[in-house]
Amino acid sequence: MVTLGEILIELNAVTSGPLRHVNYFEKHVAGSEANYCVAFVRLGNNCVYIGRVGRDEFGHNAIEWLRGKGVNVDHVKFDDNPTGIFFVQRDYPVPLHSESIYYRKGSAGSRLSPEDVDENLVRGGDLVHSTGITLAISSSARDSVFKAFSLNGNRSFDTNIRLKLWTPEEARTTIMKLLKDYPVKYLITDVDDSRILVGESDPDRASAILREYAEVVVMKQGPKGASLYHDGGKYFSPGYSVPVEDVTGAGDALGGTFLSLVMSGFSMEKALDYAIVSSTLNVMIRGDQENLPGLSEIEAFLKEMDK
Ligand code: KDG
């Protein structure tokens, strides 16, 4: 998989509550597409990342971490702007909810530009992946996604609408243009994003509309689970009830695991069941990537749950 996006440094509140009273933060490497890459690699496939990080300590941290996880970072450039960061506020004011507070304007990652998109690399990928976040962070990052999607028909996209980055109207216009110009094989989305994109949050009705632009739709439904829609019909995989520490990155865990297993030849239904396990493990800790499981861990989980 070739993926384009912004790698961020996450500073996760060690304690719940409003950040003004949080004294300790834990550092993690994050960013949706980087999360996807690590989930993808954990299941035995290769992921190449296209993006930029700052020529700073956080940039080196991100590169060394992702390389250590087995992600190919040869196409990540160093940029004179700083690596973007965000803080996670947990359980306040909504219990079990995490809020991302960004400090990323003008970041290195937002300088991603079409010239960074190596045409041969993207053409040679089995899958090219990006998200709504990369469409939102700058016009050059958006153009990069359009360029990459124009080069390879095997496309995957996670809508990941972050309303701190753009308005619902901007998100709808830009994402729907991308999907109209470049229909995808795999569309990973959720009920909130579907309401913004097609004015429908019922999973079945929203997916029926979105299937015009995607061969396969994965509709995440938070702790309830996720549904899968493709030619074979509809399949629902329920979630598991576990102690929740931080939900940030759970959707990426699900998407990255699903895509990797499908690329390995799993049936989409089995891939979704396994992907739900990834997102379940993900919410149990702070950090987006540390709990991403490999195949044996997923199978150990399922054996215990007797699913
Ligand atoms: O999906 C998790 C991401 O939201 C998180 O890692 C940070 O990429 C991020 C973003 O832009 O919100």
Short mmCIF file of C-alpha atoms and ligand atoms in Angstrom, two decimals:
data_model
loop_
_atom_site.label_atom_id
_atom_site.label_comp_id
_atom_site.label_asym_id
_atom_site.label_seq_id
_atom_site.Cartn_x
_atom_site.Cartn_y
_atom_site.Cartn_z
CA MET A 1 0.00 0.00 0.00
CA VAL A 2 1.18 3.52 -0.77
CA THR A 3 -0.32 6.11 1.56
CA LEU A 4 -0.22 9.90 1.69
CA GLY A 5 -0.83 11.99 4.76
CA GLU A 6 0.46 13.93 7.73
CA ILE A 7 2.34 12.22 10.51
CA LEU A 8 1.61 13.97 13.80
CA ILE A 9 2.97 13.79 17.30
CA GLU A 10 0.20 13.09 19.80
CA LEU A 11 0.43 14.39 23.36
CA ASN A 12 -2.14 12.37 25.20
CA ALA A 13 -3.43 13.50 28.59
CA VAL A 14 -2.39 10.94 31.18
CA THR A 15 -5.45 11.85 33.24
CA SER A 16 -9.02 12.54 32.15
CA GLY A 17 -10.61 15.97 32.25
CA PRO A 18 -10.09 19.46 30.86
CA LEU A 19 -6.55 20.05 29.64
CA ARG A 20 -6.14 23.17 31.76
CA HIS A 21 -5.88 20.83 34.75
CA VAL A 22 -3.88 18.06 33.13
CA ASN A 23 -0.23 18.12 34.18
CA TYR A 24 1.18 15.08 32.43
CA PHE A 25 1.09 14.19 28.76
CA GLU A 26 2.36 11.06 27.08
CA LYS A 27 3.97 11.30 23.65
CA HIS A 28 2.97 9.01 20.78
CA VAL A 29 3.43 8.94 17.02
CA ALA A 30 0.06 9.28 15.26
CA GLY A 31 -1.74 10.71 12.24
CA SER A 32 -4.45 8.72 10.56
CA GLU A 33 -2.50 7.47 7.54
CA ALA A 34 0.49 6.53 9.69
CA ASN A 35 -1.90 4.57 11.91
CA TYR A 36 -3.25 2.83 8.82
CA CYS A 37 0.29 1.97 7.70
CA VAL A 38 1.27 0.44 11.03
CA ALA A 39 -1.98 -1.58 11.23
CA PHE A 40 -1.38 -2.73 7.64
CA VAL A 41 2.23 -3.76 8.30
CA ARG A 42 1.29 -5.59 11.52
CA LEU A 43 -0.79 -7.93 9.36
CA GLY A 44 2.16 -8.83 7.16
CA ASN A 45 1.96 -6.44 4.17
CA ASN A 46 4.18 -3.55 3.09
CA CYS A 47 3.28 0.11 3.37
CA VAL A 48 5.16 3.06 1.85
CA TYR A 49 4.44 6.49 3.32
CA ILE A 50 4.55 9.73 1.31
CA GLY A 51 4.65 12.88 3.43
CA ARG A 52 6.79 15.45 5.20
CA VAL A 53 7.95 15.87 8.77
CA GLY A 54 9.86 18.73 10.37
CA ARG A 55 13.64 18.75 10.54
CA ASP A 56 13.18 18.65 14.30
CA GLU A 57 13.22 16.18 17.20
CA PHE A 58 9.57 15.20 16.65
CA GLY A 59 10.24 14.62 12.96
CA HIS A 60 13.14 12.30 13.77
CA ASN A 61 11.03 10.63 16.43
CA ALA A 62 8.26 9.93 13.91
CA ILE A 63 10.61 8.58 11.24
CA GLU A 64 12.52 6.33 13.63
CA TRP A 65 9.33 5.02 15.19
CA LEU A 66 7.62 4.23 11.89
CA ARG A 67 10.77 2.66 10.47
CA GLY A 68 10.96 0.54 13.61
CA LYS A 69 7.39 -0.59 13.02
CA GLY A 70 8.35 -1.71 9.51
CA VAL A 71 6.81 1.16 7.53
CA ASN A 72 8.82 2.24 4.48
CA VAL A 73 9.63 5.91 5.18
CA ASP A 74 12.08 6.39 2.29
CA HIS A 75 9.62 8.81 0.67
CA VAL A 76 9.06 10.98 3.74
CA LYS A 77 10.86 14.30 3.27
CA PHE A 78 12.26 16.60 5.93
CA ASP A 79 10.82 20.11 5.76
CA ASP A 80 11.87 23.39 7.41
CA ASN A 81 8.46 23.82 9.05
CA PRO A 82 7.81 22.09 12.36
CA THR A 83 6.22 18.67 12.78
CA GLY A 84 2.53 19.10 13.63
CA ILE A 85 1.36 18.15 17.10
CA PHE A 86 -1.97 17.60 18.82
CA PHE A 87 -3.16 17.05 22.35
CA VAL A 88 -5.84 14.57 23.36
CA GLN A 89 -8.37 15.59 26.00
CA ARG A 90 -10.23 12.55 27.32
CA ASP A 91 -13.64 11.98 28.91
CA TYR A 92 -14.53 15.65 29.22
CA PRO A 93 -17.13 16.96 28.72
CA VAL A 94 -18.36 13.71 27.15
CA PRO A 95 -17.41 10.46 28.94
CA LEU A 96 -15.58 7.90 26.76
CA HIS A 97 -15.04 10.60 24.14
CA SER A 98 -11.62 11.96 23.12
CA GLU A 99 -11.07 15.39 21.64
CA SER A 100 -8.07 16.22 19.44
CA ILE A 101 -6.70 19.74 19.93
CA TYR A 102 -4.39 20.61 17.07
CA TYR A 103 -1.27 22.76 16.82
CA ARG A 104 -0.54 22.04 13.17
CA LYS A 105 -1.16 25.18 11.10
CA GLY A 106 1.73 25.64 8.67
CA SER A 107 3.21 22.32 9.76
CA ALA A 108 5.71 20.32 7.73
CA GLY A 109 3.06 17.70 6.98
CA SER A 110 0.70 20.28 5.51
CA ARG A 111 3.43 21.19 2.95
CA LEU A 112 2.92 17.82 1.25
CA SER A 113 2.91 18.71 -2.41
CA PRO A 114 2.26 16.97 -5.76
CA GLU A 115 6.00 16.98 -6.45
CA ASP A 116 6.39 14.59 -3.47
CA VAL A 117 4.16 12.05 -5.20
CA ASP A 118 6.57 9.72 -7.00
CA GLU A 119 4.57 8.59 -10.04
CA ASN A 120 6.28 5.23 -10.50
CA LEU A 121 5.91 4.42 -6.84
CA VAL A 122 2.19 5.18 -6.82
CA ARG A 123 1.56 3.40 -10.12
CA GLY A 124 3.35 0.34 -8.80
CA GLY A 125 1.32 0.05 -5.59
CA ASP A 126 -1.37 -2.59 -5.09
CA LEU A 127 -3.41 0.04 -3.29
CA VAL A 128 -3.15 3.81 -2.84
CA HIS A 129 -4.72 5.17 0.34
CA SER A 130 -5.48 8.52 1.92
CA THR A 131 -8.08 10.27 4.07
CA GLY A 132 -10.23 13.35 4.40
CA ILE A 133 -7.66 14.78 6.82
CA THR A 134 -5.08 15.11 4.04
CA LEU A 135 -7.65 16.76 1.78
CA ALA A 136 -8.32 19.31 4.54
CA ILE A 137 -4.86 20.38 5.72
CA SER A 138 -3.76 22.47 2.68
CA SER A 139 -4.43 22.91 -1.01
CA SER A 140 -1.07 21.34 -1.91
CA ALA A 141 -1.83 18.27 0.22
CA ARG A 142 -5.26 18.03 -1.41
CA ASP A 143 -3.71 18.26 -4.88
CA SER A 144 -1.29 15.50 -3.90
CA VAL A 145 -4.16 13.14 -3.08
CA PHE A 146 -5.91 13.97 -6.37
CA LYS A 147 -2.66 13.35 -8.23
CA ALA A 148 -1.99 10.03 -6.49
CA PHE A 149 -5.56 8.87 -7.08
CA SER A 150 -5.26 9.74 -10.78
CA LEU A 151 -2.26 7.41 -11.10
CA ASN A 152 -3.66 4.17 -9.73
CA GLY A 153 -7.15 2.67 -10.00
CA ASN A 154 -6.75 0.59 -6.84
CA ARG A 155 -7.81 3.27 -4.40
CA SER A 156 -8.86 3.27 -0.77
CA PHE A 157 -10.18 6.25 1.17
CA ASP A 158 -11.23 6.91 4.75
CA THR A 159 -13.50 9.95 4.98
CA ASN A 160 -12.17 10.87 8.48
CA ILE A 161 -13.88 14.28 8.54
CA ARG A 162 -12.32 16.45 11.24
CA LEU A 163 -14.51 19.50 11.69
CA LYS A 164 -11.70 21.47 13.31
CA LEU A 165 -9.95 21.45 9.93
CA TRP A 166 -12.78 22.49 7.62
CA THR A 167 -16.50 23.18 7.46
CA PRO A 168 -19.05 20.43 6.71
CA GLU A 169 -19.71 22.12 3.36
CA GLU A 170 -16.01 22.16 2.41
CA ALA A 171 -15.66 18.54 3.48
CA ARG A 172 -18.69 17.45 1.47
CA THR A 173 -17.70 19.32 -1.69
CA THR A 174 -14.08 18.18 -1.69
CA ILE A 175 -14.61 14.56 -0.68
CA MET A 176 -17.51 14.06 -3.10
CA LYS A 177 -15.43 15.60 -5.91
CA LEU A 178 -12.61 13.17 -5.19
CA LEU A 179 -14.99 10.21 -5.13
CA LYS A 180 -16.72 11.32 -8.34
CA ASP A 181 -13.44 11.90 -10.17
CA TYR A 182 -11.79 8.80 -8.74
CA PRO A 183 -14.21 6.16 -7.46
CA VAL A 184 -12.54 3.92 -4.92
CA LYS A 185 -12.37 0.22 -4.29
CA TYR A 186 -12.66 0.58 -0.54
CA LEU A 187 -14.45 3.41 1.24
CA ILE A 188 -14.13 3.44 5.01
CA THR A 189 -16.52 5.84 6.68
CA ASP A 190 -18.94 6.22 9.59
CA VAL A 191 -22.44 7.41 10.26
CA ASP A 192 -21.44 10.96 11.25
CA ASP A 193 -19.37 11.51 8.12
CA SER A 194 -22.13 9.98 5.97
CA ARG A 195 -24.60 12.51 7.32
CA ILE A 196 -22.26 15.30 6.16
CA LEU A 197 -21.48 13.69 2.81
CA VAL A 198 -24.84 12.38 1.64
CA GLY A 199 -27.30 13.70 4.23
CA GLU A 200 -28.03 10.21 5.54
CA SER A 201 -26.85 8.57 8.75
CA ASP A 202 -28.78 5.33 8.52
CA PRO A 203 -25.96 2.85 7.71
CA ASP A 204 -27.91 0.93 5.05
CA ARG A 205 -29.30 3.98 3.27
CA ALA A 206 -26.02 5.93 3.44
CA SER A 207 -24.06 2.97 2.09
CA ALA A 208 -26.51 2.48 -0.76
CA ILE A 209 -25.73 6.05 -1.88
CA LEU A 210 -21.99 5.76 -1.29
CA ARG A 211 -21.76 2.46 -3.20
CA GLU A 212 -22.10 4.57 -6.36
CA TYR A 213 -18.54 5.72 -5.66
CA ALA A 214 -17.06 2.63 -4.04
CA GLU A 215 -17.03 -1.11 -4.70
CA VAL A 216 -16.90 -1.80 -0.99
CA VAL A 217 -18.19 0.37 1.84
CA VAL A 218 -17.16 -0.20 5.46
CA MET A 219 -19.51 1.73 7.74
CA LYS A 220 -18.06 2.13 11.25
CA GLN A 221 -20.60 2.45 14.02
CA GLY A 222 -18.44 3.13 17.07
CA PRO A 223 -18.67 0.61 19.90
CA LYS A 224 -21.61 -1.14 18.21
CA GLY A 225 -19.37 -2.54 15.46
CA ALA A 226 -19.25 -2.01 11.71
CA SER A 227 -21.13 -3.02 8.57
CA LEU A 228 -19.72 -4.07 5.26
CA TYR A 229 -21.49 -3.56 1.94
CA HIS A 230 -20.35 -5.02 -1.38
CA ASP A 231 -21.68 -7.17 -4.19
CA GLY A 232 -22.09 -10.03 -1.79
CA GLY A 233 -24.62 -7.99 0.18
CA LYS A 234 -24.41 -6.72 3.73
CA TYR A 235 -22.50 -8.10 6.69
CA PHE A 236 -22.48 -6.73 10.23
CA SER A 237 -19.69 -7.42 12.70
CA PRO A 238 -20.51 -6.46 16.31
CA GLY A 239 -18.09 -4.69 18.65
CA TYR A 240 -16.86 -5.91 22.04
CA SER A 241 -17.36 -4.26 25.37
CA VAL A 242 -13.98 -3.47 26.97
CA PRO A 243 -12.62 -0.82 29.34
CA VAL A 244 -12.03 2.31 27.26
CA GLU A 245 -8.95 4.49 27.80
CA ASP A 246 -8.79 6.52 24.55
CA VAL A 247 -10.75 6.01 21.35
CA THR A 248 -8.39 8.11 19.17
CA GLY A 249 -7.19 6.01 16.23
CA ALA A 250 -9.69 3.16 16.66
CA GLY A 251 -11.18 3.72 13.21
CA ASP A 252 -7.74 3.66 11.60
CA ALA A 253 -6.95 0.41 13.39
CA LEU A 254 -10.12 -1.06 11.94
CA GLY A 255 -9.47 0.26 8.42
CA GLY A 256 -5.78 -0.66 8.25
CA THR A 257 -6.36 -4.19 9.53
CA PHE A 258 -9.31 -4.71 7.19
CA LEU A 259 -7.38 -3.56 4.11
CA SER A 260 -4.29 -5.59 4.92
CA LEU A 261 -6.24 -8.81 5.45
CA VAL A 262 -8.29 -8.29 2.29
CA MET A 263 -5.05 -7.73 0.35
CA SER A 264 -3.80 -11.01 1.85
CA GLY A 265 -6.80 -12.84 0.43
CA PHE A 266 -9.09 -13.04 3.46
CA SER A 267 -12.81 -12.85 2.75
CA MET A 268 -14.04 -9.34 3.46
CA GLU A 269 -16.36 -10.64 6.18
CA LYS A 270 -13.55 -12.38 8.06
CA ALA A 271 -11.29 -9.35 7.54
CA LEU A 272 -13.95 -7.15 9.16
CA ASP A 273 -14.33 -9.50 12.14
CA TYR A 274 -10.57 -9.35 12.66
CA ALA A 275 -10.48 -5.58 12.11
CA ILE A 276 -13.03 -5.10 14.89
CA VAL A 277 -10.59 -6.83 17.23
CA SER A 278 -7.87 -4.32 16.26
CA SER A 279 -10.09 -1.36 17.02
CA THR A 280 -11.21 -2.97 20.29
CA LEU A 281 -7.63 -3.42 21.48
CA ASN A 282 -6.83 0.10 20.29
CA VAL A 283 -9.32 1.83 22.60
CA MET A 284 -7.90 0.12 25.68
CA ILE A 285 -4.73 2.22 25.78
CA ARG A 286 -3.51 5.76 25.11
CA GLY A 287 -1.76 6.07 21.75
CA ASP A 288 -2.96 5.11 18.28
CA GLN A 289 -0.42 2.50 17.27
CA GLU A 290 0.98 0.67 20.29
CA ASN A 291 -1.86 -1.88 20.62
CA LEU A 292 -2.22 -2.70 16.93
CA PRO A 293 -2.25 -6.49 16.81
CA GLY A 294 -0.75 -9.06 14.47
CA LEU A 295 -2.62 -12.13 13.25
CA SER A 296 -1.74 -14.33 16.21
CA GLU A 297 -2.89 -11.73 18.73
CA ILE A 298 -6.20 -11.28 16.90
CA GLU A 299 -6.71 -15.03 16.85
CA ALA A 300 -5.84 -15.31 20.55
CA PHE A 301 -8.45 -12.64 21.29
CA LEU A 302 -11.10 -14.38 19.18
CA LYS A 303 -10.35 -17.78 20.69
CA GLU A 304 -10.88 -16.34 24.15
CA MET A 305 -14.10 -14.63 23.09
CA ASP A 306 -15.16 -17.80 21.29
CA LYS A 307 -16.50 -15.80 18.37
O1 KDG B 1 -7.84 8.90 13.52
C1 KDG B 1 -6.92 9.33 14.48
C2 KDG B 1 -6.35 10.63 14.03
O2 KDG B 1 -7.38 11.58 14.07
C3 KDG B 1 -5.22 11.12 14.88
O3 KDG B 1 -4.11 10.24 14.82
C4 KDG B 1 -4.76 12.51 14.51
O4 KDG B 1 -4.45 12.35 12.16
C5 KDG B 1 -4.98 12.89 13.09
C6 KDG B 1 -5.88 13.99 12.84
O5 KDG B 1 -5.61 14.74 11.91
O6 KDG B 1 -6.88 14.12 13.54
#
